[in-house]
Coordinates of C-alpha atoms and ligand atoms in Angstrom, one line a residue:
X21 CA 0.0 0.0 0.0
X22 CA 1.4 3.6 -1.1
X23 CA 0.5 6.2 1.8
X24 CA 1.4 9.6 1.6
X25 CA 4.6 10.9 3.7
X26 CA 4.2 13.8 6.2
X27 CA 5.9 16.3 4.0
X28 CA 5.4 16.0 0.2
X29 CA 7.9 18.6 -1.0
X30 CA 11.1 18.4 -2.7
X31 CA 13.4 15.8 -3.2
X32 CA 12.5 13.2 -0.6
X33 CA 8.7 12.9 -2.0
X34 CA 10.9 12.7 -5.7
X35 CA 12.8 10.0 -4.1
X36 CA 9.6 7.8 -2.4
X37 CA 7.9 8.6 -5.8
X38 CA 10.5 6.8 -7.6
X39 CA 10.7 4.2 -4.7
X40 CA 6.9 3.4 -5.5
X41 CA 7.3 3.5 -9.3
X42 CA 9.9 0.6 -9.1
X43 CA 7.6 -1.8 -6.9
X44 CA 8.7 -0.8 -3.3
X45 CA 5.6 -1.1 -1.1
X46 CA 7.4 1.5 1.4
X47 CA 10.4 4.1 1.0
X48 CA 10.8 6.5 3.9
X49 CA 14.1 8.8 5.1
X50 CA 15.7 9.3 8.2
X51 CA 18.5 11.8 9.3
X52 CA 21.3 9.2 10.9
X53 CA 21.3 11.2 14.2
X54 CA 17.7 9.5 14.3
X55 CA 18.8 6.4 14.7
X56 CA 21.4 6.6 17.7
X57 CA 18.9 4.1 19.8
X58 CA 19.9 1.1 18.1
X59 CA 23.0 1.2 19.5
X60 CA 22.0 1.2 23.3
X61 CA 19.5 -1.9 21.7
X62 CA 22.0 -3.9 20.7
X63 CA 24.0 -2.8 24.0
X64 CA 20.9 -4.2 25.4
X65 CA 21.3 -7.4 23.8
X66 CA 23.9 -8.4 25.0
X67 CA 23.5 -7.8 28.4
X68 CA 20.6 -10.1 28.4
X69 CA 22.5 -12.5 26.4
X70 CA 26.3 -12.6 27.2
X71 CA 26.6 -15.2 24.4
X72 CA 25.5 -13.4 22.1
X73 CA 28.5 -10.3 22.4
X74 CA 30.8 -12.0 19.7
X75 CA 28.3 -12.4 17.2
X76 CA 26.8 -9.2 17.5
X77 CA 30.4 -7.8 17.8
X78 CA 30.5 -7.9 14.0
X79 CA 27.4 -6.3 13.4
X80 CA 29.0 -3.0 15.2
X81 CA 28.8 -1.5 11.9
X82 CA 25.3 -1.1 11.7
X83 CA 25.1 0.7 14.9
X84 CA 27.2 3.9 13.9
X85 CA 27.8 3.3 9.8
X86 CA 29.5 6.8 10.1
X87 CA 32.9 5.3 11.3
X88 CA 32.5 3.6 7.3
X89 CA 30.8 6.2 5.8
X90 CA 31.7 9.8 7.1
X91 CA 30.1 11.6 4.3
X92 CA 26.5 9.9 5.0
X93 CA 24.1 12.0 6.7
X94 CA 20.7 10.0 6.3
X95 CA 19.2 6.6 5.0
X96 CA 16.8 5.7 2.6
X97 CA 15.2 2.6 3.9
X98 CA 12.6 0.7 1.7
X99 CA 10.5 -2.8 1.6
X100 CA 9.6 -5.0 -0.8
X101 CA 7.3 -7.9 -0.4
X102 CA 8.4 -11.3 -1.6
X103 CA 4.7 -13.0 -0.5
X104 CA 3.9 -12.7 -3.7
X105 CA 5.7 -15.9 -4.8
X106 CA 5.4 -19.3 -5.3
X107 CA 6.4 -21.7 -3.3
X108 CA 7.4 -25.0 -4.6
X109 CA 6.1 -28.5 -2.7
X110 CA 9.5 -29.8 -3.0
X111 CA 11.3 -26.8 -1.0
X112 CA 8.0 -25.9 1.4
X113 CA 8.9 -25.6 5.3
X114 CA 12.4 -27.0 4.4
X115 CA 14.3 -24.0 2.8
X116 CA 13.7 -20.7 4.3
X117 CA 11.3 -18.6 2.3
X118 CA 13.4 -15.6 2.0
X119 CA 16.5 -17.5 0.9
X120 CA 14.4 -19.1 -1.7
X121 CA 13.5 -15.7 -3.4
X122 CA 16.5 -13.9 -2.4
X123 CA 16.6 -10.8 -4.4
X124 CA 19.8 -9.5 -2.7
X125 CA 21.9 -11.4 -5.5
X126 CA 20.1 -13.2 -8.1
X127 CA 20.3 -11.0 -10.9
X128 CA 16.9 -12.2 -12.9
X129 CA 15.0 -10.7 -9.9
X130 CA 13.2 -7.6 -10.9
X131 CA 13.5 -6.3 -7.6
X132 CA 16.9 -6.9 -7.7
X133 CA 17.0 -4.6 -10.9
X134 CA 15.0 -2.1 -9.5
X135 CA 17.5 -1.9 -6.8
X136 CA 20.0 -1.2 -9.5
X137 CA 17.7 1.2 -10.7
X138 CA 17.0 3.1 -7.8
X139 CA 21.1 3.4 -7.4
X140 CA 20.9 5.2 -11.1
X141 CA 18.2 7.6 -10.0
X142 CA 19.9 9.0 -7.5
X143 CA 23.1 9.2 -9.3
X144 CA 21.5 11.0 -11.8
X145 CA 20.0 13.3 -8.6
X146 CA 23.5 13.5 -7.8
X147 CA 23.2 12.2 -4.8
X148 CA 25.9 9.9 -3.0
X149 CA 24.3 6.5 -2.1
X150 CA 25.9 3.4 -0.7
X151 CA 24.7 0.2 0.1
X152 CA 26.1 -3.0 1.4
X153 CA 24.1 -5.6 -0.8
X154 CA 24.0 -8.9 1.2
X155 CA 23.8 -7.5 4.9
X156 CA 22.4 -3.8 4.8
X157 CA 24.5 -0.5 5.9
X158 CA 21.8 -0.2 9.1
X159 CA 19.9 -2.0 11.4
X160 CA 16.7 -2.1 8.9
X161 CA 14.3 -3.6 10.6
X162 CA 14.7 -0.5 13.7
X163 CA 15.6 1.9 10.8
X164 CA 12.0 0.9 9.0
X165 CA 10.2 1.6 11.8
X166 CA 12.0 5.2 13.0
X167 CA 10.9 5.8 9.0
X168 CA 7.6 5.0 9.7
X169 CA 7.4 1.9 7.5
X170 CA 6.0 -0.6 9.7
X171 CA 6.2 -1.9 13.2
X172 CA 8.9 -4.6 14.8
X173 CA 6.5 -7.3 16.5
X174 CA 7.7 -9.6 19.4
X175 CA 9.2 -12.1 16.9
X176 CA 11.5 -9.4 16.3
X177 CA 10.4 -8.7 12.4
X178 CA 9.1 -5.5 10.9
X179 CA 5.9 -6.4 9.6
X180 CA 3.9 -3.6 7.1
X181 CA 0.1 -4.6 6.1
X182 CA 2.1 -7.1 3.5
X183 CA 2.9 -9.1 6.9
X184 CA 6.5 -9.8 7.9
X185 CA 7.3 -11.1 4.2
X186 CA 9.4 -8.0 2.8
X187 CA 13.2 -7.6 2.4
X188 CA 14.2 -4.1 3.7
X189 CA 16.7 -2.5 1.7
X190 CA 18.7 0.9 2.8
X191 CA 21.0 2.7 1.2
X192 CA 23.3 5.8 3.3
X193 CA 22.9 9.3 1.0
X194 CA 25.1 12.1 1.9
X195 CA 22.2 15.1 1.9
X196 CA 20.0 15.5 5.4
X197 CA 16.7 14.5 4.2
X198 CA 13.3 13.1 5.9
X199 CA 10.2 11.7 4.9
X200 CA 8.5 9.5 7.1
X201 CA 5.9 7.1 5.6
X202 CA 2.0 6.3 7.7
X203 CA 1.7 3.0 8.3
X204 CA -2.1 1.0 9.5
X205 CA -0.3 -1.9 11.1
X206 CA -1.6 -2.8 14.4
X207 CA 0.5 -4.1 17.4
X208 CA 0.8 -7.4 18.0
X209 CA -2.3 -9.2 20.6
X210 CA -1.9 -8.7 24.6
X211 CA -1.2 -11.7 25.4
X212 CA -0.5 -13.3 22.3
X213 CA 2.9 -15.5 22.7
X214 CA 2.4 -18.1 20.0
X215 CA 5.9 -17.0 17.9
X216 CA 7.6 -17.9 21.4
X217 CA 6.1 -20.8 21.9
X218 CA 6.8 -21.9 18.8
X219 CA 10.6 -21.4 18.6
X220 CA 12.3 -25.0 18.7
X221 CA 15.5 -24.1 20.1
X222 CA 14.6 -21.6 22.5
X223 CA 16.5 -19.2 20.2
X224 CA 13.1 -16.4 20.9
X225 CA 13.2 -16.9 24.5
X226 CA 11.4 -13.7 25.3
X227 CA 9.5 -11.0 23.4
X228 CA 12.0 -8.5 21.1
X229 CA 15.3 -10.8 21.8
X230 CA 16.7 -13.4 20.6
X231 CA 20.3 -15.8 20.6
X232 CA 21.3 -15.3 17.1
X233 CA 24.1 -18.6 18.0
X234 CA 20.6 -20.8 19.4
X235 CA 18.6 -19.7 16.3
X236 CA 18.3 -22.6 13.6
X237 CA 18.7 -20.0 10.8
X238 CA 22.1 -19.3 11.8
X239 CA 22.8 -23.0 12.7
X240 CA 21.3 -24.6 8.8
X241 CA 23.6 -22.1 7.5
X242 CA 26.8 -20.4 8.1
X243 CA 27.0 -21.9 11.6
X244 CA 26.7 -24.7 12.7
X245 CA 30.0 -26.2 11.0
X246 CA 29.8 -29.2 13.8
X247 CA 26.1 -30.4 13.6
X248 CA 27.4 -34.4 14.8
X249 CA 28.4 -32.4 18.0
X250 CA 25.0 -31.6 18.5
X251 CA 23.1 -34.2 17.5
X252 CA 20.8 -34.6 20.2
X253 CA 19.9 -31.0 20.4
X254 CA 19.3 -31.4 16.2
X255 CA 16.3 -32.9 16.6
X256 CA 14.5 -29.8 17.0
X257 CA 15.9 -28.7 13.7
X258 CA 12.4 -30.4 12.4
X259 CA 11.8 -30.0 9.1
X260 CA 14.4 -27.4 8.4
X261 CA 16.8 -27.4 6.0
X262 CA 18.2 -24.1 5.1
X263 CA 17.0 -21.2 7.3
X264 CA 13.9 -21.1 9.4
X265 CA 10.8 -19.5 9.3
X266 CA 8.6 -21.1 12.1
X267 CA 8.0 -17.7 14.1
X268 CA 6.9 -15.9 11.2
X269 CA 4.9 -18.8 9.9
X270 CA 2.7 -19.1 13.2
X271 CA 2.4 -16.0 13.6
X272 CA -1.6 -14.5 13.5
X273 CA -0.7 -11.2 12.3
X274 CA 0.5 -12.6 9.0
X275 CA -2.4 -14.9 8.2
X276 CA -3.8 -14.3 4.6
X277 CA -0.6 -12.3 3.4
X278 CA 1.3 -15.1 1.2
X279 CA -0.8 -15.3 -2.1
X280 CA 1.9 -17.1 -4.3
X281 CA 0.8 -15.8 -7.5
X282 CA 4.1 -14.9 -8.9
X283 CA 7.4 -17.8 -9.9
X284 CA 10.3 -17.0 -9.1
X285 CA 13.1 -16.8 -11.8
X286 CA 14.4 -20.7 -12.1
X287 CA 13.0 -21.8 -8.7
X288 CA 10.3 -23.9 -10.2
X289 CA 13.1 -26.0 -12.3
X290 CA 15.6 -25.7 -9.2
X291 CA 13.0 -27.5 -6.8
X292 CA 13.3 -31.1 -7.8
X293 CA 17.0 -31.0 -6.9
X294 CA 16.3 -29.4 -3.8
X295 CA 14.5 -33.0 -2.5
X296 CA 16.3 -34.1 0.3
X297 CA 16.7 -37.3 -1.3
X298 CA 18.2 -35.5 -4.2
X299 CA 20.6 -33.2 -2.0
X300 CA 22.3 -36.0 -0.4
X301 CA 23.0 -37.3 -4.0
X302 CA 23.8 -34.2 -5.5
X303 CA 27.4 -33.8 -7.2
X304 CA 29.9 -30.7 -6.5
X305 CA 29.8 -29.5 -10.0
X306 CA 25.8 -28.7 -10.2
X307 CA 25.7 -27.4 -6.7
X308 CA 28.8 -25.1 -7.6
X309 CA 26.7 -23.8 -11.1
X310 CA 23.6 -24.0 -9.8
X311 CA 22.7 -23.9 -6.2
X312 CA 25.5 -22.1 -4.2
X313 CA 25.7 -18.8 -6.3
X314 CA 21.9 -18.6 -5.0
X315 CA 22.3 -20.1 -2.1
X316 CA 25.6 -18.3 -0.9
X317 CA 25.5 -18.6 2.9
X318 CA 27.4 -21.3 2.4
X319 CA 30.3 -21.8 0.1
X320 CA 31.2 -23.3 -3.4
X321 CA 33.2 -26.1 -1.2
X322 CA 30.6 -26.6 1.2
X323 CA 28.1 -28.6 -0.5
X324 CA 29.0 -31.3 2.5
X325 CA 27.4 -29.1 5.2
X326 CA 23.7 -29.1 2.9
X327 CA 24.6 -32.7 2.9
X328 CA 24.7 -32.9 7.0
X329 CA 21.6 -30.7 6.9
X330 CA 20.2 -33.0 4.7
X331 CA 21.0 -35.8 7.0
X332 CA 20.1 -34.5 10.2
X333 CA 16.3 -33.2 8.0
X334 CA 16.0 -37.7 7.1
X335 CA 16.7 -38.2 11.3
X336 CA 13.9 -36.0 12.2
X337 CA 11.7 -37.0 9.4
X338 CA 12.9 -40.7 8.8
X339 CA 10.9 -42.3 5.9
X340 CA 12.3 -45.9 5.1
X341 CA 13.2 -44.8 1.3
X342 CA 15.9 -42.6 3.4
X343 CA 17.6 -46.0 4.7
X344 CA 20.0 -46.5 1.4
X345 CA 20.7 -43.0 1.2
X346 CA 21.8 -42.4 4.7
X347 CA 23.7 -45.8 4.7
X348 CA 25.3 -44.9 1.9
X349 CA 26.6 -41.5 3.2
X350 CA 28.7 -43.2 6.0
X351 CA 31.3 -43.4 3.3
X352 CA 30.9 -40.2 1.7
X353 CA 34.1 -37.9 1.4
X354 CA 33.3 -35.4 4.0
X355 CA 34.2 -36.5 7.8
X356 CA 31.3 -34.4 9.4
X357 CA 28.7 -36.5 6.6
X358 CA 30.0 -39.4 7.5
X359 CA 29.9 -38.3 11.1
X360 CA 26.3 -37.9 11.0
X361 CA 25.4 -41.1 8.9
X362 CA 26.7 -43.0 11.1
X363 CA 25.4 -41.9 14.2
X364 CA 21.8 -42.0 12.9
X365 CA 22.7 -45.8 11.7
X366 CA 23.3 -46.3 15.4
X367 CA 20.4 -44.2 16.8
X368 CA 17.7 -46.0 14.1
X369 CA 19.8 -49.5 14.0
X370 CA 20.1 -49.0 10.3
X371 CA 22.5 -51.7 9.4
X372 CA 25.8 -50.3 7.1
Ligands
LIG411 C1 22.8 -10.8 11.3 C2 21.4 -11.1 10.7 C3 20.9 -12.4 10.9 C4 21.5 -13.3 12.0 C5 21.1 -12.8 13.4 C6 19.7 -12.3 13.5 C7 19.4 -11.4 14.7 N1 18.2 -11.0 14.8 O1 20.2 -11.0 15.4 C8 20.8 -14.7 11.6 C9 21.7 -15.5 10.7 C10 20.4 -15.6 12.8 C11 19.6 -14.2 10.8 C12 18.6 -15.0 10.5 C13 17.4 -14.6 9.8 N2 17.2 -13.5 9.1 CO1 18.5 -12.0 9.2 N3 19.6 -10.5 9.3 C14 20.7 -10.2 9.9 C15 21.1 -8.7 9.6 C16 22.2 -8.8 8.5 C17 21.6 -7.9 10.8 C18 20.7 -8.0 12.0 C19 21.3 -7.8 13.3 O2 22.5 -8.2 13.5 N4 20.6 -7.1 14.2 C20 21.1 -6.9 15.5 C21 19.9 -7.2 16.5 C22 20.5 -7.0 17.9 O3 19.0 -6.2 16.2 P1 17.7 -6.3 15.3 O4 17.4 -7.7 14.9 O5 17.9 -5.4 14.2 O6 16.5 -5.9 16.3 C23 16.5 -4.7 17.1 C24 15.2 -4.0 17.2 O7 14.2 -5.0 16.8 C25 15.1 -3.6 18.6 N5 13.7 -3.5 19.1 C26 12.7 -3.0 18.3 N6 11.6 -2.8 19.0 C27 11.9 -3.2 20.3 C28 11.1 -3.2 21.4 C29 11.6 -3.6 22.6 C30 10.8 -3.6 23.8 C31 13.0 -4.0 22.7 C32 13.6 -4.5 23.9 C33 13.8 -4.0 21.5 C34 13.2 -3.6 20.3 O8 15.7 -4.7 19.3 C35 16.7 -5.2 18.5 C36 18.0 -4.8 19.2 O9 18.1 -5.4 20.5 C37 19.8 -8.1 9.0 C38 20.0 -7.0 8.0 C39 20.2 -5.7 8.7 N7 21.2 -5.0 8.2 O10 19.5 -5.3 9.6 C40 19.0 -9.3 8.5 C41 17.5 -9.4 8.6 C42 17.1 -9.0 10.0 N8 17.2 -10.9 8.5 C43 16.1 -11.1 7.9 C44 15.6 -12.4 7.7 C45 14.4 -12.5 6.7 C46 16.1 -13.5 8.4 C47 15.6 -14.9 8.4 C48 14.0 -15.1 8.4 C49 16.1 -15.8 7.2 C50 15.5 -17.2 7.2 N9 14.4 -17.4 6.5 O11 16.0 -18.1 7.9 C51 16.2 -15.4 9.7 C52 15.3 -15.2 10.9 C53 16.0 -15.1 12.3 C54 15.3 -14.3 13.3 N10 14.4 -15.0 14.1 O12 15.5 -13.1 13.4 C55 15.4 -9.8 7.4 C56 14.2 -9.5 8.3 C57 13.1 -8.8 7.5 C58 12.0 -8.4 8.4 N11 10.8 -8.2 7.7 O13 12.1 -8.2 9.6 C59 16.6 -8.8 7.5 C60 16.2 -7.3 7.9 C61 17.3 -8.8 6.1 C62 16.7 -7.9 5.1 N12 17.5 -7.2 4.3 O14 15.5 -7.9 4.9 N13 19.7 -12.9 10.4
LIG412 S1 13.9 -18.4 13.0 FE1 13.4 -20.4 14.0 S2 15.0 -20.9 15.5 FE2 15.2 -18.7 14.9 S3 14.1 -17.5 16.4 FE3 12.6 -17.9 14.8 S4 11.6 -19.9 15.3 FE4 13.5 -19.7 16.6
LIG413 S1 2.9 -14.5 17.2 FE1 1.8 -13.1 18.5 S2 3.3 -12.1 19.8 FE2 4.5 -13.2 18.2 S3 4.8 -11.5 16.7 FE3 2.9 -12.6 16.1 S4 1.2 -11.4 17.0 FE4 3.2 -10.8 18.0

């Protein structure tokens, strides 16, 4: 939904114009001093969650981007709904949804090219923009609701009247600019705890927090490098392969707002490969060409760690087509898929 800003003058409404033209459901401005609370939030953080303090160490960045950028004195932030798309049978509740339709780097998205776009607009404004592609140049989802976009529920996600399922982009701009956007969202139930409960690991222990280390996201992806370690605790991994989106999915406040009308460029061909059963058989040099450079959380060597995902998704789920597959993986190349092989051939008695 477009609403109108509070001021509608000059460049900023030029620049949330444009923002609407290419597809963005929200585009709002902030000066940077605006956002000097995140900082004492993410100090926040960490006091309630000491083991947290290293990851969020590297994310100091997005506390105070003027150590990187010196020149930047606001932010355009923005969202785009992805609930639009399709989601294929062979990927549902396995692969998260926004890593499926990732528009941060697949170059056939149109909102990836509108991105693109929007950086030529305001070029040709002559206005200085940076972004950082892949992880943002702000804390968006606090930076989207300063700007009016939407509000951050208990699960943690900004959530417009498209439901939590937009990306947020921002990009720094070195002119002093606002324009805040209206939004109609509501705030989330009293009483309503369902996106807690529903958090396997714990990881969502408590309303607005969360252990980024605990969360399964972070542990299907580029964590996690030890799964076997943790095999016990794995179980709770469920269905997920890559990513999570269980507190979203539960969630009331986004009931009706996936309408899957749209296909994502290649995702219906790229399904079938992404069975489980076809993962754990998949060769380097079609995961290199065709699912890491989509997928790129985890590397072009790393095609072993889908494979313990894989492995640790036909534990929790364990169908007796899995048996010859997960036999078979005991001898696999990779120590940590052998690893895990064999210790579900011990847990289920599978003989090897
Ligand atoms: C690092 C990161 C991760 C890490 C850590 C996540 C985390 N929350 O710490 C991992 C790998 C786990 C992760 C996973 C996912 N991520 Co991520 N992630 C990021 C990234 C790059 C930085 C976030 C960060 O470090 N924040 C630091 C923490 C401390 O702050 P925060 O989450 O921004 O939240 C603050 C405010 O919400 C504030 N707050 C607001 N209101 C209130 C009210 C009260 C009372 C309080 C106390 C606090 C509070 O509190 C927090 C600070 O304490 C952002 C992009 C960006 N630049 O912002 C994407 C981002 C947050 N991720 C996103 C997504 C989609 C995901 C996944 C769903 C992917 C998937 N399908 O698996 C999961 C979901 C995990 C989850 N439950 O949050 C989206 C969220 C979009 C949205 N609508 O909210 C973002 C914005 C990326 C994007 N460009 O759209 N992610
Ligand atoms: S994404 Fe999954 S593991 Fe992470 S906080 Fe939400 S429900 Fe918990
Ligand atoms: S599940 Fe309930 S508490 Fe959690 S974000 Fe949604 S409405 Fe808020």
């Amino acid at each position: 939904m477009k609403s109108e800003g509070v001021s509608n003058t000059g460049i900023e409404a030029h620049i949330q114009k444009k923002a609407y033209e290419l597809g963005f459901e929200k585009c709002g401005i902030v000066p940077l001093d605006q956002l000097a609370g995140y900082g004492e939030m993410m100090g926040e953080r960490v006091k309630n969650l000491p083991e947290s303090a290293a990851f969020y160490r590297r994310q100091q960045r997005l506390a105070d981007p003027s150590t990187e950028f010196p020149w930047a004195k606001s932010v355009i932030v923005a969202a785009v709904p992805y609930g639009n798309y399709h989601v294929p049978d062979e990927v549902k509740g396995r692969i998260g949804k926004s890593y499926l339709f990732d528009i941060r780097i697949d170059e056939n998205a149109r909102e990836f090219q509108n991105n693109r776009k929007m950086e030529a607009f305001l070029e040709e404004l002559g206005i200085r923009a940076e972004t950082n592609r892949k992880f943002g140049v702000v804390g968006l989802r606090w930076a989207a609701q300063i700007a009016g976009l939407g509000v951050i529920r208990r699960n943690n996600f900004l959530y417009t009247e498209s439901g939590s399922w937009v990306h947020l982009e921002g990009w720094l701009i070195d002119i002093k600019a606002e324009k805040k956007e209206r939004t109609e969202v509501r705030k989330c139930p009293e009483g309503c705890k369902k996106c807690i409960e529903a958090c396997p690991t714990g990881s969502l222990s408590q309303p607005y927090t969360m252990s980024p280390t605990a969360c399964i996201s972070f542990l299907t992806t580029f964590g996690g490098r030890d799964i076997p370690s943790l095999f016990q605790a794995s179980k709770d991994f469920g269905s997920c392969i890559y990513g999570c989106d269980l507190c979203q999915d539960v969630c009331p406040m986004n009931r009706g707002t996936w309408n899957e009308k749209d296909e994502f460029p290649g995702m219906d061909d790229l399904a079938f490969s992404l069975l489980p059963e076809n993962i754990i058989l998949m060769e380097e040099a079609f995961y290199q060409t065709k699912v890491q450079p989509k997928f790129f959380y985890l590397q072009p060597d790393e095609l072993w760690k889908w494979k313990v995902d894989t492995l640790c998704y036909m534990r929790n789920n364990y169908r007796e087509e899995y048996r010859p597959l997960v036999t078979a993986a005991c001898t696999d190349v990779h120590e940590k898929v052998r690893e895990m092989a064999a210790l579900i051939c011990e847990e289920l008695l599978l003989v090897r």
